[in-house]
mmCIF file with all atom_site columns, C-alpha atoms in Angstrom:
data_model
loop_
_atom_site.group_PDB
_atom_site.id
_atom_site.type_symbol
_atom_site.label_atom_id
_atom_site.label_alt_id
_atom_site.label_comp_id
_atom_site.label_asym_id
_atom_site.label_entity_id
_atom_site.label_seq_id
_atom_site.pdbx_PDB_ins_code
_atom_site.Cartn_x
_atom_site.Cartn_y
_atom_site.Cartn_z
_atom_site.occupancy
_atom_site.B_iso_or_equiv
_atom_site.pdbx_formal_charge
_atom_site.auth_seq_id
_atom_site.auth_comp_id
_atom_site.auth_asym_id
_atom_site.auth_atom_id
_atom_site.pdbx_PDB_model_num
ATOM 1   C CA . GLN X 1 1   ? -0.417  -86.686  107.738 1.00 93.00 ? 19  GLN X CA 1
ATOM 2   C CA . VAL X 1 2   ? 1.007   -84.960  105.213 1.00 95.00 ? 20  VAL X CA 1
ATOM 3   C CA . GLN X 1 3   ? -1.237  -82.774  103.086 1.00 97.00 ? 21  GLN X CA 1
ATOM 4   C CA . LEU X 1 4   ? -0.885  -80.514  100.114 1.00 98.00 ? 22  LEU X CA 1
ATOM 5   C CA . VAL X 1 5   ? -3.897  -78.678  98.740  1.00 98.00 ? 23  VAL X CA 1
ATOM 6   C CA . GLU X 1 6   ? -4.079  -76.922  95.704  1.00 98.00 ? 24  GLU X CA 1
ATOM 7   C CA . SER X 1 7   ? -6.406  -74.136  94.363  1.00 98.00 ? 25  SER X CA 1
ATOM 8   C CA . GLY X 1 8   ? -6.771  -71.626  92.100  1.00 98.00 ? 26  GLY X CA 1
ATOM 9   C CA . GLY X 1 9   ? -7.424  -73.453  88.638  1.00 97.00 ? 27  GLY X CA 1
ATOM 10  C CA . GLY X 1 10  ? -10.388 -72.684  86.444  1.00 97.00 ? 28  GLY X CA 1
ATOM 11  C CA . ALA X 1 11  ? -11.393 -71.970  82.765  1.00 98.00 ? 29  ALA X CA 1
ATOM 12  C CA . VAL X 1 12  ? -9.555  -69.060  81.255  1.00 98.00 ? 30  VAL X CA 1
ATOM 13  C CA . GLN X 1 13  ? -9.107  -67.790  77.563  1.00 98.00 ? 31  GLN X CA 1
ATOM 14  C CA . PRO X 1 14  ? -6.026  -67.765  75.655  1.00 98.00 ? 32  PRO X CA 1
ATOM 15  C CA . GLY X 1 15  ? -3.450  -65.441  76.949  1.00 98.00 ? 33  GLY X CA 1
ATOM 16  C CA . ARG X 1 16  ? -4.873  -64.474  80.027  1.00 98.00 ? 34  ARG X CA 1
ATOM 17  C CA . SER X 1 17  ? -3.264  -65.283  83.663  1.00 98.00 ? 35  SER X CA 1
ATOM 18  C CA . LEU X 1 18  ? -3.898  -67.585  86.451  1.00 98.00 ? 36  LEU X CA 1
ATOM 19  C CA . THR X 1 19  ? -2.300  -67.993  90.089  1.00 98.00 ? 37  THR X CA 1
ATOM 20  C CA . LEU X 1 20  ? -2.367  -71.434  91.551  1.00 98.00 ? 38  LEU X CA 1
ATOM 21  C CA . SER X 1 21  ? -1.770  -72.052  95.349  1.00 98.00 ? 39  SER X CA 1
ATOM 22  C CA . CYS X 1 22  ? -0.768  -74.909  97.270  1.00 98.00 ? 40  CYS X CA 1
ATOM 23  C CA . VAL X 1 23  ? -0.883  -75.096  101.049 1.00 98.00 ? 41  VAL X CA 1
ATOM 24  C CA . ALA X 1 24  ? 0.910   -77.749  102.937 1.00 98.00 ? 42  ALA X CA 1
ATOM 25  C CA . SER X 1 25  ? 0.262   -78.969  106.359 1.00 95.00 ? 43  SER X CA 1
ATOM 26  C CA . ALA X 1 26  ? 1.654   -81.661  108.580 1.00 92.00 ? 44  ALA X CA 1
ATOM 27  C CA . PHE X 1 27  ? 5.007   -81.056  107.040 1.00 88.00 ? 45  PHE X CA 1
ATOM 28  C CA . ASN X 1 28  ? 8.341   -79.336  107.365 1.00 95.00 ? 46  ASN X CA 1
ATOM 29  C CA . PHE X 1 29  ? 7.395   -77.254  104.122 1.00 97.00 ? 47  PHE X CA 1
ATOM 30  C CA . ASN X 1 30  ? 10.309  -74.888  104.788 1.00 96.00 ? 48  ASN X CA 1
ATOM 31  C CA . LEU X 1 31  ? 13.043  -77.841  104.546 1.00 97.00 ? 49  LEU X CA 1
ATOM 32  C CA . TYR X 1 32  ? 11.959  -79.228  100.976 1.00 97.00 ? 50  TYR X CA 1
ATOM 33  C CA . GLY X 1 33  ? 12.114  -78.212  97.171  1.00 96.00 ? 51  GLY X CA 1
ATOM 34  C CA . MET X 1 34  ? 8.770   -77.910  95.666  1.00 97.00 ? 52  MET X CA 1
ATOM 35  C CA . HIS X 1 35  ? 7.506   -78.603  92.358  1.00 98.00 ? 53  HIS X CA 1
ATOM 36  C CA . TRP X 1 36  ? 4.407   -77.964  90.051  1.00 98.00 ? 54  TRP X CA 1
ATOM 37  C CA . VAL X 1 37  ? 3.672   -81.359  87.693  1.00 98.00 ? 55  VAL X CA 1
ATOM 38  C CA . ARG X 1 38  ? 1.003   -81.462  85.401  1.00 98.00 ? 56  ARG X CA 1
ATOM 39  C CA . GLN X 1 39  ? -1.291  -83.980  83.797  1.00 98.00 ? 57  GLN X CA 1
ATOM 40  C CA . SER X 1 40  ? -3.202  -84.022  80.474  1.00 97.00 ? 58  SER X CA 1
ATOM 41  C CA . PRO X 1 41  ? -4.505  -86.608  78.473  1.00 94.00 ? 59  PRO X CA 1
ATOM 42  C CA . ASN X 1 42  ? -2.176  -85.555  75.055  1.00 91.00 ? 60  ASN X CA 1
ATOM 43  C CA . LYS X 1 43  ? 1.221   -85.095  77.002  1.00 94.00 ? 61  LYS X CA 1
ATOM 44  C CA . GLY X 1 44  ? 0.959   -87.330  80.280  1.00 96.00 ? 62  GLY X CA 1
ATOM 45  C CA . LEU X 1 45  ? 2.847   -86.298  83.227  1.00 98.00 ? 63  LEU X CA 1
ATOM 46  C CA . GLU X 1 46  ? 5.135   -83.315  83.030  1.00 98.00 ? 64  GLU X CA 1
ATOM 47  C CA . TRP X 1 47  ? 7.144   -81.519  85.314  1.00 98.00 ? 65  TRP X CA 1
ATOM 48  C CA . VAL X 1 48  ? 6.682   -77.769  85.370  1.00 98.00 ? 66  VAL X CA 1
ATOM 49  C CA . ALA X 1 49  ? 8.889   -75.974  87.847  1.00 98.00 ? 67  ALA X CA 1
ATOM 50  C CA . VAL X 1 50  ? 10.705  -76.402  90.931  1.00 97.00 ? 68  VAL X CA 1
ATOM 51  C CA . ILE X 1 51  ? 11.865  -73.998  93.540  1.00 97.00 ? 69  ILE X CA 1
ATOM 52  C CA . SER X 1 52  ? 14.450  -74.584  96.258  1.00 96.00 ? 70  SER X CA 1
ATOM 53  C CA . TYR X 1 53  ? 13.607  -74.968  100.015 1.00 97.00 ? 71  TYR X CA 1
ATOM 54  C CA . ASP X 1 54  ? 14.874  -71.575  100.668 1.00 96.00 ? 72  ASP X CA 1
ATOM 55  C CA . GLY X 1 55  ? 13.464  -70.100  97.727  1.00 96.00 ? 73  GLY X CA 1
ATOM 56  C CA . ARG X 1 56  ? 16.704  -69.019  95.967  1.00 97.00 ? 74  ARG X CA 1
ATOM 57  C CA . ASN X 1 57  ? 16.765  -71.171  93.080  1.00 96.00 ? 75  ASN X CA 1
ATOM 58  C CA . ARG X 1 58  ? 13.972  -71.949  90.858  1.00 97.00 ? 76  ARG X CA 1
ATOM 59  C CA . PHE X 1 59  ? 14.142  -73.844  87.328  1.00 97.00 ? 77  PHE X CA 1
ATOM 60  C CA . TYR X 1 60  ? 11.441  -74.120  84.678  1.00 98.00 ? 78  TYR X CA 1
ATOM 61  C CA . ALA X 1 61  ? 10.488  -76.626  82.006  1.00 97.00 ? 79  ALA X CA 1
ATOM 62  C CA . ASP X 1 62  ? 11.171  -75.047  78.469  1.00 97.00 ? 80  ASP X CA 1
ATOM 63  C CA . SER X 1 63  ? 7.245   -74.965  77.653  1.00 97.00 ? 81  SER X CA 1
ATOM 64  C CA . VAL X 1 64  ? 6.763   -72.682  80.253  1.00 98.00 ? 82  VAL X CA 1
ATOM 65  C CA . GLN X 1 65  ? 9.950   -70.542  80.994  1.00 98.00 ? 83  GLN X CA 1
ATOM 66  C CA . GLY X 1 66  ? 9.437   -66.921  80.515  1.00 97.00 ? 84  GLY X CA 1
ATOM 67  C CA . ARG X 1 67  ? 5.579   -67.314  81.123  1.00 98.00 ? 85  ARG X CA 1
ATOM 68  C CA . PHE X 1 68  ? 5.167   -69.147  84.528  1.00 98.00 ? 86  PHE X CA 1
ATOM 69  C CA . THR X 1 69  ? 6.770   -68.260  87.805  1.00 98.00 ? 87  THR X CA 1
ATOM 70  C CA . ILE X 1 70  ? 7.138   -70.297  90.945  1.00 98.00 ? 88  ILE X CA 1
ATOM 71  C CA . SER X 1 71  ? 7.422   -68.916  94.391  1.00 98.00 ? 89  SER X CA 1
ATOM 72  C CA . ARG X 1 72  ? 6.806   -69.563  97.975  1.00 98.00 ? 90  ARG X CA 1
ATOM 73  C CA . ASP X 1 73  ? 6.142   -67.960  101.365 1.00 98.00 ? 91  ASP X CA 1
ATOM 74  C CA . ASN X 1 74  ? 7.438   -70.528  103.926 1.00 97.00 ? 92  ASN X CA 1
ATOM 75  C CA . SER X 1 75  ? 5.799   -67.983  107.038 1.00 97.00 ? 93  SER X CA 1
ATOM 76  C CA . ARG X 1 76  ? 2.442   -69.631  105.196 1.00 97.00 ? 94  ARG X CA 1
ATOM 77  C CA . ASN X 1 77  ? 3.499   -72.974  104.048 1.00 98.00 ? 95  ASN X CA 1
ATOM 78  C CA . THR X 1 78  ? 2.222   -71.949  100.811 1.00 98.00 ? 96  THR X CA 1
ATOM 79  C CA . LEU X 1 79  ? 3.495   -72.528  97.397  1.00 98.00 ? 97  LEU X CA 1
ATOM 80  C CA . TYR X 1 80  ? 2.441   -70.429  93.891  1.00 98.00 ? 98  TYR X CA 1
ATOM 81  C CA . LEU X 1 81  ? 2.756   -70.587  90.593  1.00 98.00 ? 99  LEU X CA 1
ATOM 82  C CA . GLN X 1 82  ? 1.891   -67.502  88.511  1.00 98.00 ? 100 GLN X CA 1
ATOM 83  C CA . MET X 1 83  ? 0.868   -68.519  84.976  1.00 98.00 ? 101 MET X CA 1
ATOM 84  C CA . ASN X 1 84  ? 0.878   -65.693  82.142  1.00 98.00 ? 102 ASN X CA 1
ATOM 85  C CA . SER X 1 85  ? 0.271   -65.666  78.682  1.00 98.00 ? 103 SER X CA 1
ATOM 86  C CA . LEU X 1 86  ? -1.868  -69.009  78.775  1.00 98.00 ? 104 LEU X CA 1
ATOM 87  C CA . THR X 1 87  ? -2.201  -71.048  75.824  1.00 98.00 ? 105 THR X CA 1
ATOM 88  C CA . THR X 1 88  ? -4.603  -74.288  74.898  1.00 97.00 ? 106 THR X CA 1
ATOM 89  C CA . GLU X 1 89  ? -1.285  -76.359  75.622  1.00 97.00 ? 107 GLU X CA 1
ATOM 90  C CA . ASP X 1 90  ? -1.476  -75.493  79.061  1.00 98.00 ? 108 ASP X CA 1
ATOM 91  C CA . THR X 1 91  ? -4.619  -76.983  79.986  1.00 98.00 ? 109 THR X CA 1
ATOM 92  C CA . ALA X 1 92  ? -3.896  -79.950  82.003  1.00 98.00 ? 110 ALA X CA 1
ATOM 93  C CA . LEU X 1 93  ? -4.559  -80.836  86.040  1.00 98.00 ? 111 LEU X CA 1
ATOM 94  C CA . TYR X 1 94  ? -1.695  -79.130  88.016  1.00 98.00 ? 112 TYR X CA 1
ATOM 95  C CA . TYR X 1 95  ? -0.152  -80.796  90.890  1.00 98.00 ? 113 TYR X CA 1
ATOM 96  C CA . CYS X 1 96  ? 2.291   -79.498  93.610  1.00 98.00 ? 114 CYS X CA 1
ATOM 97  C CA . ALA X 1 97  ? 4.170   -81.917  94.960  1.00 98.00 ? 115 ALA X CA 1
ATOM 98  C CA . SER X 1 98  ? 7.383   -81.891  97.588  1.00 97.00 ? 116 SER X CA 1
ATOM 99  C CA . ASP X 1 99  ? 10.690  -83.195  96.694  1.00 95.00 ? 117 ASP X CA 1
ATOM 100 C CA . LEU X 1 100 ? 11.749  -86.529  98.732  1.00 94.00 ? 118 LEU X CA 1
ATOM 101 C CA . TYR X 1 101 ? 14.901  -84.801  99.909  1.00 92.00 ? 119 TYR X CA 1
ATOM 102 C CA . SER X 1 102 ? 15.573  -82.261  102.323 1.00 89.00 ? 120 SER X CA 1
ATOM 103 C CA . LYS X 1 103 ? 17.323  -79.298  101.385 1.00 90.00 ? 121 LYS X CA 1
ATOM 104 C CA . SER X 1 104 ? 17.584  -80.295  97.960  1.00 85.00 ? 122 SER X CA 1
ATOM 105 C CA . SER X 1 105 ? 15.567  -80.741  94.884  1.00 88.00 ? 123 SER X CA 1
ATOM 106 C CA . TRP X 1 106 ? 16.043  -83.986  92.899  1.00 90.00 ? 124 TRP X CA 1
ATOM 107 C CA . GLY X 1 107 ? 13.184  -84.469  91.250  1.00 91.00 ? 125 GLY X CA 1
ATOM 108 C CA . VAL X 1 108 ? 11.573  -87.338  93.427  1.00 96.00 ? 126 VAL X CA 1
ATOM 109 C CA . PHE X 1 109 ? 7.978   -86.352  94.053  1.00 97.00 ? 127 PHE X CA 1
ATOM 110 C CA . GLU X 1 110 ? 7.235   -87.691  97.565  1.00 97.00 ? 128 GLU X CA 1
ATOM 111 C CA . TYR X 1 111 ? 4.149   -86.237  98.540  1.00 97.00 ? 129 TYR X CA 1
ATOM 112 C CA . TRP X 1 112 ? 1.428   -84.816  95.891  1.00 98.00 ? 130 TRP X CA 1
ATOM 113 C CA . GLY X 1 113 ? -1.556  -82.868  96.046  1.00 98.00 ? 131 GLY X CA 1
ATOM 114 C CA . GLN X 1 114 ? -5.004  -83.829  94.597  1.00 97.00 ? 132 GLN X CA 1
ATOM 115 C CA . GLY X 1 115 ? -4.421  -81.379  91.670  1.00 98.00 ? 133 GLY X CA 1
ATOM 116 C CA . THR X 1 116 ? -6.383  -78.129  90.286  1.00 98.00 ? 134 THR X CA 1
ATOM 117 C CA . PRO X 1 117 ? -7.640  -78.213  86.993  1.00 98.00 ? 135 PRO X CA 1
ATOM 118 C CA . VAL X 1 118 ? -6.715  -75.563  84.224  1.00 98.00 ? 136 VAL X CA 1
ATOM 119 C CA . SER X 1 119 ? -8.542  -75.222  80.914  1.00 98.00 ? 137 SER X CA 1
ATOM 120 C CA . VAL X 1 120 ? -7.582  -72.533  78.667  1.00 98.00 ? 138 VAL X CA 1
ATOM 121 C CA . SER X 1 121 ? -9.850  -72.106  75.533  1.00 97.00 ? 139 SER X CA 1
ATOM 122 C CA . SER X 1 122 ? -11.609 -69.528  73.646  1.00 95.00 ? 140 SER X CA 1
ATOM 123 C CA . THR U 2 1   ? 16.496  -88.665  77.781  1.00 87.00 ? 21  THR U CA 1
ATOM 124 C CA . VAL U 2 2   ? 13.111  -90.356  76.550  1.00 94.00 ? 22  VAL U CA 1
ATOM 125 C CA . LEU U 2 3   ? 11.702  -93.115  78.725  1.00 97.00 ? 23  LEU U CA 1
ATOM 126 C CA . ALA U 2 4   ? 9.346   -96.019  76.784  1.00 98.00 ? 24  ALA U CA 1
ATOM 127 C CA . GLN U 2 5   ? 7.326   -97.721  78.797  1.00 98.00 ? 25  GLN U CA 1
ATOM 128 C CA . PHE U 2 6   ? 6.109   -101.407 77.554  1.00 96.00 ? 26  PHE U CA 1
ATOM 129 C CA . PRO U 2 7   ? 3.641   -102.718 77.645  1.00 96.00 ? 27  PRO U CA 1
ATOM 130 C CA . GLY U 2 8   ? 1.261   -100.162 77.156  1.00 96.00 ? 28  GLY U CA 1
ATOM 131 C CA . THR U 2 9   ? -1.265  -102.046 78.638  1.00 97.00 ? 29  THR U CA 1
ATOM 132 C CA . LEU U 2 10  ? -1.146  -105.373 81.032  1.00 97.00 ? 30  LEU U CA 1
ATOM 133 C CA . SER U 2 11  ? -4.109  -107.764 81.534  1.00 96.00 ? 31  SER U CA 1
ATOM 134 C CA . VAL U 2 12  ? -3.370  -109.757 84.373  1.00 96.00 ? 32  VAL U CA 1
ATOM 135 C CA . SER U 2 13  ? -5.540  -111.793 87.231  1.00 95.00 ? 33  SER U CA 1
ATOM 136 C CA . PRO U 2 14  ? -5.827  -111.084 90.658  1.00 95.00 ? 34  PRO U CA 1
ATOM 137 C CA . GLY U 2 15  ? -3.252  -113.181 92.346  1.00 95.00 ? 35  GLY U CA 1
ATOM 138 C CA . GLU U 2 16  ? -0.845  -113.318 89.405  1.00 97.00 ? 36  GLU U CA 1
ATOM 139 C CA . SER U 2 17  ? 2.448   -111.464 88.934  1.00 97.00 ? 37  SER U CA 1
ATOM 140 C CA . ALA U 2 18  ? 2.788   -108.403 86.767  1.00 97.00 ? 38  ALA U CA 1
ATOM 141 C CA . THR U 2 19  ? 6.524   -107.343 85.048  1.00 98.00 ? 39  THR U CA 1
ATOM 142 C CA . LEU U 2 20  ? 6.310   -103.939 83.643  1.00 98.00 ? 40  LEU U CA 1
ATOM 143 C CA . SER U 2 21  ? 9.618   -102.294 81.639  1.00 98.00 ? 41  SER U CA 1
ATOM 144 C CA . CYS U 2 22  ? 10.808  -98.924  81.270  1.00 98.00 ? 42  CYS U CA 1
ATOM 145 C CA . ARG U 2 23  ? 13.734  -98.286  78.870  1.00 98.00 ? 43  ARG U CA 1
ATOM 146 C CA . ALA U 2 24  ? 15.517  -95.083  78.369  1.00 97.00 ? 44  ALA U CA 1
ATOM 147 C CA . SER U 2 25  ? 17.142  -93.776  75.383  1.00 96.00 ? 45  SER U CA 1
ATOM 148 C CA . HIS U 2 26  ? 20.342  -93.108  77.394  1.00 95.00 ? 46  HIS U CA 1
ATOM 149 C CA . THR U 2 27  ? 22.056  -94.580  80.245  1.00 95.00 ? 47  THR U CA 1
ATOM 150 C CA . VAL U 2 28  ? 20.463  -93.233  83.251  1.00 95.00 ? 48  VAL U CA 1
ATOM 151 C CA . THR U 2 29  ? 23.189  -92.028  85.856  1.00 92.00 ? 49  THR U CA 1
ATOM 152 C CA . ASN U 2 30  ? 23.557  -93.759  88.882  1.00 94.00 ? 50  ASN U CA 1
ATOM 153 C CA . ASN U 2 31  ? 20.167  -95.504  88.294  1.00 95.00 ? 51  ASN U CA 1
ATOM 154 C CA . TYR U 2 32  ? 18.372  -92.346  89.345  1.00 96.00 ? 52  TYR U CA 1
ATOM 155 C CA . LEU U 2 33  ? 14.959  -93.831  88.296  1.00 97.00 ? 53  LEU U CA 1
ATOM 156 C CA . ALA U 2 34  ? 11.273  -93.619  90.057  1.00 98.00 ? 54  ALA U CA 1
ATOM 157 C CA . TRP U 2 35  ? 8.322   -95.692  89.768  1.00 98.00 ? 55  TRP U CA 1
ATOM 158 C CA . TYR U 2 36  ? 4.833   -94.314  90.675  1.00 98.00 ? 56  TYR U CA 1
ATOM 159 C CA . GLN U 2 37  ? 1.360   -95.696  90.915  1.00 98.00 ? 57  GLN U CA 1
ATOM 160 C CA . GLN U 2 38  ? -1.622  -93.545  89.950  1.00 98.00 ? 58  GLN U CA 1
ATOM 161 C CA . LYS U 2 39  ? -5.404  -94.763  90.335  1.00 97.00 ? 59  LYS U CA 1
ATOM 162 C CA . PRO U 2 40  ? -8.089  -93.178  88.647  1.00 95.00 ? 60  PRO U CA 1
ATOM 163 C CA . GLY U 2 41  ? -9.127  -89.718  89.950  1.00 96.00 ? 61  GLY U CA 1
ATOM 164 C CA . GLN U 2 42  ? -5.912  -89.809  92.585  1.00 98.00 ? 62  GLN U CA 1
ATOM 165 C CA . ALA U 2 43  ? -2.434  -88.066  92.165  1.00 98.00 ? 63  ALA U CA 1
ATOM 166 C CA . PRO U 2 44  ? 0.348   -90.358  91.490  1.00 98.00 ? 64  PRO U CA 1
ATOM 167 C CA . ARG U 2 45  ? 2.056   -92.022  94.741  1.00 98.00 ? 65  ARG U CA 1
ATOM 168 C CA . LEU U 2 46  ? 5.835   -92.557  94.727  1.00 98.00 ? 66  LEU U CA 1
ATOM 169 C CA . LEU U 2 47  ? 6.772   -96.208  94.830  1.00 98.00 ? 67  LEU U CA 1
ATOM 170 C CA . PHE U 2 48  ? 10.504  -96.704  94.277  1.00 98.00 ? 68  PHE U CA 1
ATOM 171 C CA . TYR U 2 49  ? 13.451  -94.352  94.208  1.00 97.00 ? 69  TYR U CA 1
ATOM 172 C CA . GLY U 2 50  ? 16.906  -95.100  93.001  1.00 95.00 ? 70  GLY U CA 1
ATOM 173 C CA . ALA U 2 51  ? 15.873  -97.957  90.768  1.00 96.00 ? 71  ALA U CA 1
ATOM 174 C CA . SER U 2 52  ? 15.137  -100.247 93.703  1.00 97.00 ? 72  SER U CA 1
ATOM 175 C CA . SER U 2 53  ? 14.694  -98.265  97.155  1.00 97.00 ? 73  SER U CA 1
ATOM 176 C CA . ARG U 2 54  ? 11.243  -98.868  98.085  1.00 98.00 ? 74  ARG U CA 1
ATOM 177 C CA . ALA U 2 55  ? 9.287   -95.825  99.378  1.00 97.00 ? 75  ALA U CA 1
ATOM 178 C CA . VAL U 2 56  ? 7.644   -95.459  102.805 1.00 95.00 ? 76  VAL U CA 1
ATOM 179 C CA . GLY U 2 57  ? 4.654   -97.764  103.176 1.00 95.00 ? 77  GLY U CA 1
ATOM 180 C CA . ILE U 2 58  ? 4.788   -99.679  99.900  1.00 97.00 ? 78  ILE U CA 1
ATOM 181 C CA . PRO U 2 59  ? 4.249   -103.347 100.246 1.00 96.00 ? 79  PRO U CA 1
ATOM 182 C CA . ASP U 2 60  ? 6.925   -106.097 99.551  1.00 95.00 ? 80  ASP U CA 1
ATOM 183 C CA . ARG U 2 61  ? 4.660   -107.425 96.930  1.00 97.00 ? 81  ARG U CA 1
ATOM 184 C CA . PHE U 2 62  ? 6.102   -104.506 94.875  1.00 98.00 ? 82  PHE U CA 1
ATOM 185 C CA . SER U 2 63  ? 9.800   -104.876 93.740  1.00 98.00 ? 83  SER U CA 1
ATOM 186 C CA . ALA U 2 64  ? 11.815  -102.947 91.374  1.00 98.00 ? 84  ALA U CA 1
ATOM 187 C CA . SER U 2 65  ? 15.190  -103.452 89.477  1.00 97.00 ? 85  SER U CA 1
ATOM 188 C CA . GLY U 2 66  ? 17.549  -102.514 86.900  1.00 97.00 ? 86  GLY U CA 1
ATOM 189 C CA . SER U 2 67  ? 20.264  -100.474 85.993  1.00 96.00 ? 87  SER U CA 1
ATOM 190 C CA . GLY U 2 68  ? 21.722  -98.420  82.850  1.00 95.00 ? 88  GLY U CA 1
ATOM 191 C CA . THR U 2 69  ? 18.877  -98.053  80.459  1.00 97.00 ? 89  THR U CA 1
ATOM 192 C CA . ASP U 2 70  ? 16.502  -101.216 81.249  1.00 98.00 ? 90  ASP U CA 1
ATOM 193 C CA . PHE U 2 71  ? 14.572  -101.135 84.437  1.00 98.00 ? 91  PHE U CA 1
ATOM 194 C CA . THR U 2 72  ? 11.728  -103.205 85.545  1.00 98.00 ? 92  THR U CA 1
ATOM 195 C CA . LEU U 2 73  ? 8.793   -103.192 88.347  1.00 98.00 ? 93  LEU U CA 1
ATOM 196 C CA . THR U 2 74  ? 7.289   -106.450 89.448  1.00 98.00 ? 94  THR U CA 1
ATOM 197 C CA . ILE U 2 75  ? 4.005   -106.706 91.033  1.00 97.00 ? 95  ILE U CA 1
ATOM 198 C CA . SER U 2 76  ? 3.746   -110.269 92.754  1.00 95.00 ? 96  SER U CA 1
ATOM 199 C CA . ARG U 2 77  ? 0.266   -111.575 93.857  1.00 94.00 ? 97  ARG U CA 1
ATOM 200 C CA . LEU U 2 78  ? -1.729  -108.843 92.342  1.00 96.00 ? 98  LEU U CA 1
ATOM 201 C CA . GLU U 2 79  ? -4.179  -107.397 94.785  1.00 95.00 ? 99  GLU U CA 1
ATOM 202 C CA . PRO U 2 80  ? -7.736  -105.578 93.679  1.00 94.00 ? 100 PRO U CA 1
ATOM 203 C CA . GLU U 2 81  ? -6.025  -102.038 94.659  1.00 95.00 ? 101 GLU U CA 1
ATOM 204 C CA . ASP U 2 82  ? -2.935  -102.812 92.471  1.00 97.00 ? 102 ASP U CA 1
ATOM 205 C CA . PHE U 2 83  ? -4.930  -102.336 89.219  1.00 95.00 ? 103 PHE U CA 1
ATOM 206 C CA . ALA U 2 84  ? -3.606  -98.889  88.055  1.00 97.00 ? 104 ALA U CA 1
ATOM 207 C CA . VAL U 2 85  ? -1.392  -97.097  85.658  1.00 98.00 ? 105 VAL U CA 1
ATOM 208 C CA . TYR U 2 86  ? 2.119   -97.051  86.475  1.00 98.00 ? 106 TYR U CA 1
ATOM 209 C CA . PHE U 2 87  ? 4.827   -94.376  85.389  1.00 98.00 ? 107 PHE U CA 1
ATOM 210 C CA . CYS U 2 88  ? 8.554   -94.598  85.569  1.00 98.00 ? 108 CYS U CA 1
ATOM 211 C CA . GLN U 2 89  ? 10.845  -91.286  85.729  1.00 98.00 ? 109 GLN U CA 1
ATOM 212 C CA . LYS U 2 90  ? 14.263  -90.203  85.580  1.00 97.00 ? 110 LYS U CA 1
ATOM 213 C CA . TYR U 2 91  ? 15.436  -87.596  88.257  1.00 95.00 ? 111 TYR U CA 1
ATOM 214 C CA . SER U 2 92  ? 18.660  -85.979  88.559  1.00 90.00 ? 112 SER U CA 1
ATOM 215 C CA . ALA U 2 93  ? 20.616  -82.861  90.405  1.00 87.00 ? 113 ALA U CA 1
ATOM 216 C CA . LEU U 2 94  ? 19.004  -80.351  87.916  1.00 90.00 ? 114 LEU U CA 1
ATOM 217 C CA . PRO U 2 95  ? 15.983  -80.629  85.709  1.00 93.00 ? 115 PRO U CA 1
ATOM 218 C CA . PRO U 2 96  ? 14.200  -81.261  83.643  1.00 92.00 ? 116 PRO U CA 1
ATOM 219 C CA . TRP U 2 97  ? 12.823  -84.487  84.853  1.00 95.00 ? 117 TRP U CA 1
ATOM 220 C CA . THR U 2 98  ? 10.832  -86.616  82.445  1.00 95.00 ? 118 THR U CA 1
ATOM 221 C CA . PHE U 2 99  ? 8.328   -89.473  82.852  1.00 97.00 ? 119 PHE U CA 1
ATOM 222 C CA . GLY U 2 100 ? 7.299   -92.416  80.439  1.00 98.00 ? 120 GLY U CA 1
ATOM 223 C CA . GLN U 2 101 ? 4.051   -92.377  79.104  1.00 97.00 ? 121 GLN U CA 1
ATOM 224 C CA . GLY U 2 102 ? 2.640   -95.186  81.574  1.00 98.00 ? 122 GLY U CA 1
ATOM 225 C CA . THR U 2 103 ? 1.786   -98.751  81.731  1.00 98.00 ? 123 THR U CA 1
ATOM 226 C CA . LYS U 2 104 ? -1.710  -99.700  82.708  1.00 98.00 ? 124 LYS U CA 1
ATOM 227 C CA . VAL U 2 105 ? -2.430  -103.133 84.588  1.00 98.00 ? 125 VAL U CA 1
ATOM 228 C CA . GLU U 2 106 ? -5.675  -104.085 83.996  1.00 96.00 ? 126 GLU U CA 1
ATOM 229 C CA . ILE U 2 107 ? -7.950  -106.665 85.407  1.00 92.00 ? 127 ILE U CA 1
ATOM 230 C CA . LYS U 2 108 ? -8.027  -109.819 83.101  1.00 90.00 ? 128 LYS U CA 1
#
C-alpha cells in the first residue's frame, strides 16, 4: 500500500532553518504532484507548497513565499521542504501529500504521511 | 475563497445520521470541493472530491452533495469509527487551496 514517511522535524529557534523529507513507497511517485500541508491549532489545515510531477513547476502559499523551497528527487522517491528564516508562526505538524490526479496538481490530497512536527521558539 | 463549516461540533448517537455543511464565500468553480476525515493522531483522509465523487474505499454510508456555494456531507447510520473531525476544501487548477475550519462529530 502507498506509504509516505516524513522526517526532519524538530525544535528550532526563530530565524533558523530546517529541511523536511518525505519518502514515498508503493507509489508511482514520478507521476504525481506533491504537496506540503501543515496543521496547527491556531490556523488549522494550511496548504504550504506544491511541486509538479516533473519538478518544473512550484507554487507556494503567500505565508512562506521566499522562505521555503520545495524540491523532489524522483530517482529517490523523495520530496523535500527547505525552510529558512523560520518564525513562531511556522510551528505546526507538517504533512506531505500526493495529488489525486497524475501529471497535474489540482490540490486534491489523496495520500498523506503521518506528519513531522516543527516547533519554532526561542 | 473562505470556507465556513457548521456546526462547529455535532453531537450524534451511534446509528443516527449526521449532516455537515460547508459554505463558500464565492462560487466554487465546477464544484471543485473535497471533504476529508481526520481522526485523533491521524492524518486527514480524502472522502470526496468534485463535491460528490467518493474516494476509493469510502463506505457508501457517506454521501456528499452541493453546488455553487453550499455543500453538504451526510453520514448515515454513524459507526463508532465515524466520530472524527471533517474538513471541506476548495481546489482548482492553480493554488492557493484552502480548507474550512472543520466540524467535529462527537458521540452524544
